mmCIF file of C-alpha atoms in Angstrom:
data_model
loop_
_atom_site.group_PDB
_atom_site.id
_atom_site.type_symbol
_atom_site.label_atom_id
_atom_site.label_comp_id
_atom_site.label_asym_id
_atom_site.label_seq_id
_atom_site.Cartn_x
_atom_site.Cartn_y
_atom_site.Cartn_z
ATOM 1 C CA MET E 1 123.360 98.426 92.772
ATOM 2 C CA HIS E 2 123.160 102.040 91.722
ATOM 3 C CA LEU E 3 119.949 103.244 90.331
ATOM 4 C CA PRO E 4 119.070 106.716 89.032
ATOM 5 C CA LYS E 5 117.438 109.218 91.386
ATOM 6 C CA HIS E 6 114.049 108.434 89.764
ATOM 7 C CA GLN E 7 114.075 104.801 90.570
ATOM 8 C CA LEU E 8 114.204 102.632 93.741
ATOM 9 C CA ALA E 9 114.273 99.009 94.747
ATOM 10 C CA MET E 10 113.400 97.494 97.922
ATOM 11 C CA THR E 11 113.232 93.772 98.977
ATOM 12 C CA VAL E 12 111.437 92.521 101.940
ATOM 13 C CA LEU E 13 111.221 88.879 103.385
ATOM 14 C CA MET E 14 107.579 87.919 103.976
ATOM 15 C CA THR E 15 107.188 86.698 107.583
ATOM 16 C CA PRO E 16 104.433 84.907 109.464
ATOM 17 C CA ASP E 17 103.171 88.094 111.128
ATOM 18 C CA MET E 18 102.242 89.299 107.600
ATOM 19 C CA ALA E 19 99.929 86.330 106.949
ATOM 20 C CA ASN E 20 96.122 86.389 106.584
ATOM 21 C CA PHE E 21 93.804 83.659 107.679
ATOM 22 C CA SER E 22 94.454 81.657 104.531
ATOM 23 C CA GLY E 23 98.240 81.634 105.220
ATOM 24 C CA ASN E 24 99.152 83.921 102.357
ATOM 25 C CA VAL E 25 100.519 87.468 102.907
ATOM 26 C CA HIS E 26 97.687 89.973 103.714
ATOM 27 C CA GLY E 27 96.825 92.276 100.871
ATOM 28 C CA GLY E 28 96.842 95.247 103.336
ATOM 29 C CA THR E 29 100.544 94.316 104.289
ATOM 30 C CA ILE E 30 101.406 94.609 100.461
ATOM 31 C CA LEU E 31 99.557 97.920 100.051
ATOM 32 C CA LYS E 32 101.266 99.399 102.997
ATOM 33 C CA LEU E 33 104.706 98.317 101.566
ATOM 34 C CA LEU E 34 103.758 99.624 98.102
ATOM 35 C CA ASP E 35 102.868 103.034 99.661
ATOM 36 C CA GLN E 36 106.117 103.198 101.454
ATOM 37 C CA VAL E 37 107.994 102.342 98.285
ATOM 38 C CA ALA E 38 106.154 104.930 96.345
ATOM 39 C CA TYR E 39 106.789 107.492 99.018
ATOM 40 C CA ALA E 40 110.510 106.747 99.197
ATOM 41 C CA CYS E 41 110.944 106.920 95.368
ATOM 42 C CA ALA E 42 108.974 110.077 94.936
ATOM 43 C CA SER E 43 110.404 111.985 97.985
ATOM 44 C CA ARG E 44 113.960 111.189 96.983
ATOM 45 C CA TYR E 45 113.249 112.361 93.448
ATOM 46 C CA ALA E 46 111.540 115.586 94.560
ATOM 47 C CA SER E 47 113.837 116.233 97.479
ATOM 48 C CA GLN E 48 110.627 116.921 99.356
ATOM 49 C CA TYR E 49 108.049 115.272 101.537
ATOM 50 C CA VAL E 50 105.197 113.780 99.529
ATOM 51 C CA VAL E 51 101.733 112.656 100.095
ATOM 52 C CA THR E 52 99.727 109.988 98.324
ATOM 53 C CA LEU E 53 96.913 111.468 96.072
ATOM 54 C CA SER E 54 95.763 108.180 94.466
ATOM 55 C CA VAL E 55 96.485 104.529 93.713
ATOM 56 C CA ASP E 56 95.453 103.016 90.391
ATOM 57 C CA GLN E 57 95.153 99.521 89.232
ATOM 58 C CA VAL E 58 96.159 97.411 92.106
ATOM 59 C CA MET E 59 95.551 94.038 90.914
ATOM 60 C CA PHE E 60 96.585 91.035 93.108
ATOM 61 C CA ARG E 61 97.439 88.622 90.245
ATOM 62 C CA GLN E 62 98.994 85.818 92.506
ATOM 63 C CA PRO E 63 99.160 85.108 96.154
ATOM 64 C CA ILE E 64 102.340 85.955 97.901
ATOM 65 C CA HIS E 65 103.588 83.352 100.490
ATOM 66 C CA VAL E 66 105.286 83.513 103.763
ATOM 67 C CA GLY E 67 109.003 82.880 103.338
ATOM 68 C CA GLU E 68 109.189 84.556 99.874
ATOM 69 C CA LEU E 69 111.310 87.517 99.153
ATOM 70 C CA VAL E 70 109.221 90.381 97.536
ATOM 71 C CA THR E 71 111.104 92.994 95.544
ATOM 72 C CA PHE E 72 109.473 96.253 94.802
ATOM 73 C CA LEU E 73 110.750 98.054 91.655
ATOM 74 C CA ALA E 74 109.618 101.621 91.627
ATOM 75 C CA SER E 75 110.057 104.344 88.960
ATOM 76 C CA ILE E 76 108.909 107.928 88.480
ATOM 77 C CA ASN E 77 107.096 107.605 85.133
ATOM 78 C CA TYR E 78 105.692 111.070 84.730
ATOM 79 C CA THR E 79 105.964 114.466 86.475
ATOM 80 C CA GLY E 80 103.288 117.252 86.481
ATOM 81 C CA ASN E 81 103.813 120.570 88.150
ATOM 82 C CA THR E 82 103.651 119.199 91.781
ATOM 83 C CA SER E 83 102.646 115.547 91.170
ATOM 84 C CA MET E 84 104.375 112.483 90.085
ATOM 85 C CA GLU E 85 103.227 109.075 88.850
ATOM 86 C CA VAL E 86 105.178 106.238 90.476
ATOM 87 C CA GLY E 87 104.988 102.893 88.745
ATOM 88 C CA VAL E 88 105.684 99.848 91.153
ATOM 89 C CA LYS E 89 106.273 96.312 90.023
ATOM 90 C CA VAL E 90 106.172 93.560 92.495
ATOM 91 C CA LEU E 91 108.328 90.439 92.120
ATOM 92 C CA THR E 92 108.124 87.482 94.420
ATOM 93 C CA GLU E 93 110.945 85.019 94.768
ATOM 94 C CA ASP E 94 110.558 81.554 96.271
ATOM 95 C CA ILE E 95 114.093 81.158 97.647
ATOM 96 C CA ARG E 96 114.214 77.243 97.686
ATOM 97 C CA ALA E 97 112.602 76.615 94.359
ATOM 98 C CA GLN E 98 114.512 79.679 92.846
ATOM 99 C CA VAL E 99 111.154 80.813 91.085
ATOM 100 C CA ILE E 100 110.490 84.472 90.402
ATOM 101 C CA ARG E 101 106.857 85.541 89.756
ATOM 102 C CA HIS E 102 105.430 89.004 88.687
ATOM 103 C CA ALA E 103 102.716 89.361 91.479
ATOM 104 C CA ASN E 104 101.519 92.925 91.058
ATOM 105 C CA SER E 105 101.936 96.269 89.323
ATOM 106 C CA CYS E 106 100.338 99.492 90.197
ATOM 107 C CA PHE E 107 100.558 103.271 89.805
ATOM 108 C CA PHE E 108 100.640 105.856 92.651
ATOM 109 C CA THR E 109 100.142 109.584 92.076
ATOM 110 C CA MET E 110 102.244 111.375 94.706
ATOM 111 C CA VAL E 111 102.220 115.229 95.457
ATOM 112 C CA ALA E 112 105.177 116.977 96.762
ATOM 113 C CA VAL E 113 104.468 119.337 99.696
ATOM 114 C CA ASP E 114 106.484 121.884 101.485
ATOM 115 C CA GLU E 115 106.891 122.431 105.279
ATOM 116 C CA GLN E 116 103.417 123.808 105.594
ATOM 117 C CA GLY E 117 101.865 120.984 103.717
ATOM 118 C CA GLN E 118 101.349 122.970 100.518
ATOM 119 C CA PRO E 119 101.807 121.516 97.102
ATOM 120 C CA THR E 120 105.376 122.448 95.745
ATOM 121 C CA VAL E 121 106.936 122.141 92.299
ATOM 122 C CA VAL E 122 108.873 119.035 91.405
ATOM 123 C CA PRO E 123 111.762 118.675 88.943
ATOM 124 C CA ALA E 124 110.511 117.813 85.436
ATOM 125 C CA LEU E 125 111.297 114.326 84.374
ATOM 126 C CA THR E 126 112.997 113.845 81.023
ATOM 127 C CA PRO E 127 112.717 110.204 79.932
ATOM 128 C CA GLN E 128 115.890 108.925 78.264
ATOM 129 C CA THR E 129 115.627 105.192 77.549
ATOM 130 C CA PRO E 130 112.984 103.423 75.353
ATOM 131 C CA ASP E 131 111.428 101.993 78.520
ATOM 132 C CA GLU E 132 111.174 105.347 80.103
ATOM 133 C CA ILE E 133 109.741 106.868 76.998
ATOM 134 C CA ARG E 134 107.119 104.216 76.869
ATOM 135 C CA ARG E 135 106.352 104.521 80.638
ATOM 136 C CA HIS E 136 106.147 108.315 80.290
ATOM 137 C CA GLN E 137 103.562 107.982 77.375
ATOM 138 C CA ALA E 138 101.617 105.362 79.209
ATOM 139 C CA ALA E 139 101.500 107.638 82.199
ATOM 140 C CA GLN E 140 100.077 110.585 80.201
ATOM 141 C CA ILE E 141 97.293 108.479 78.983
ATOM 142 C CA ARG E 142 96.522 107.203 82.576
ATOM 143 C CA ARG E 143 96.622 110.892 83.765
ATOM 144 C CA ASP E 144 93.992 111.876 81.032
ATOM 145 C CA LEU E 145 91.914 108.759 82.048
ATOM 146 C CA ARG E 146 91.937 109.849 85.743
ATOM 147 C CA LYS E 147 90.776 113.423 84.804
ATOM 148 C CA GLU E 148 87.966 111.947 82.668
ATOM 149 C CA PHE E 149 86.985 109.432 85.394
ATOM 150 C CA GLU E 150 86.871 112.353 87.887
ATOM 151 C CA ILE E 151 84.509 114.294 85.575
ATOM 152 C CA ARG E 152 82.334 111.360 85.234
ATOM 153 C CA GLN E 153 82.184 110.654 88.961
ATOM 154 C CA ARG E 154 81.087 114.259 89.574
ATOM 155 C CA GLN E 155 78.238 113.664 87.106
ATOM 156 C CA LEU E 156 76.874 110.747 89.089
ATOM 157 C CA LYS E 157 76.512 113.003 92.326
ATOM 158 C CA PRO E 158 73.008 114.286 92.769
ATOM 159 C CA ALA E 159 72.496 117.969 92.308
ATOM 160 C CA ALA E 160 72.350 119.885 95.576
ATOM 161 C CA PRO E 161 68.905 120.988 96.520
ATOM 162 C CA LYS E 162 68.049 124.589 95.823
ATOM 163 C CA ALA E 163 67.588 126.759 98.737
#
């Protein structure tokens, strides 16, 4: 399978060492894999190392079971000056029953960094297909919402005492 530079797919077999006490795959295991996929997609696109700035809208919609194949489909949805939004869709496949489920989707903001760990410019993304255009527009809205949320969070902090 040949994917464009701004997309990446990774499939992992869920094994018993990934299970939590209820016998399902531990959420932390999925979060770690999500971060690795977002990193791989963003660093390949930017041709730079990247760091995770934020993770949005992680919703575990359905349990993931030991023995299932889990496919992570990642795409750069939006680029800023030094940052990128990476959308990741998680599909699970029950090998025996041949059932595929959409278990999760989330969005990572990744920042490209140079050798000194300083933010560095990333190539601009030009969406081409209707899906890419839709994702790009939705990412712009999420970016605006993140900025608004950050402003509101600052308003919740108590004022520093005057000296």
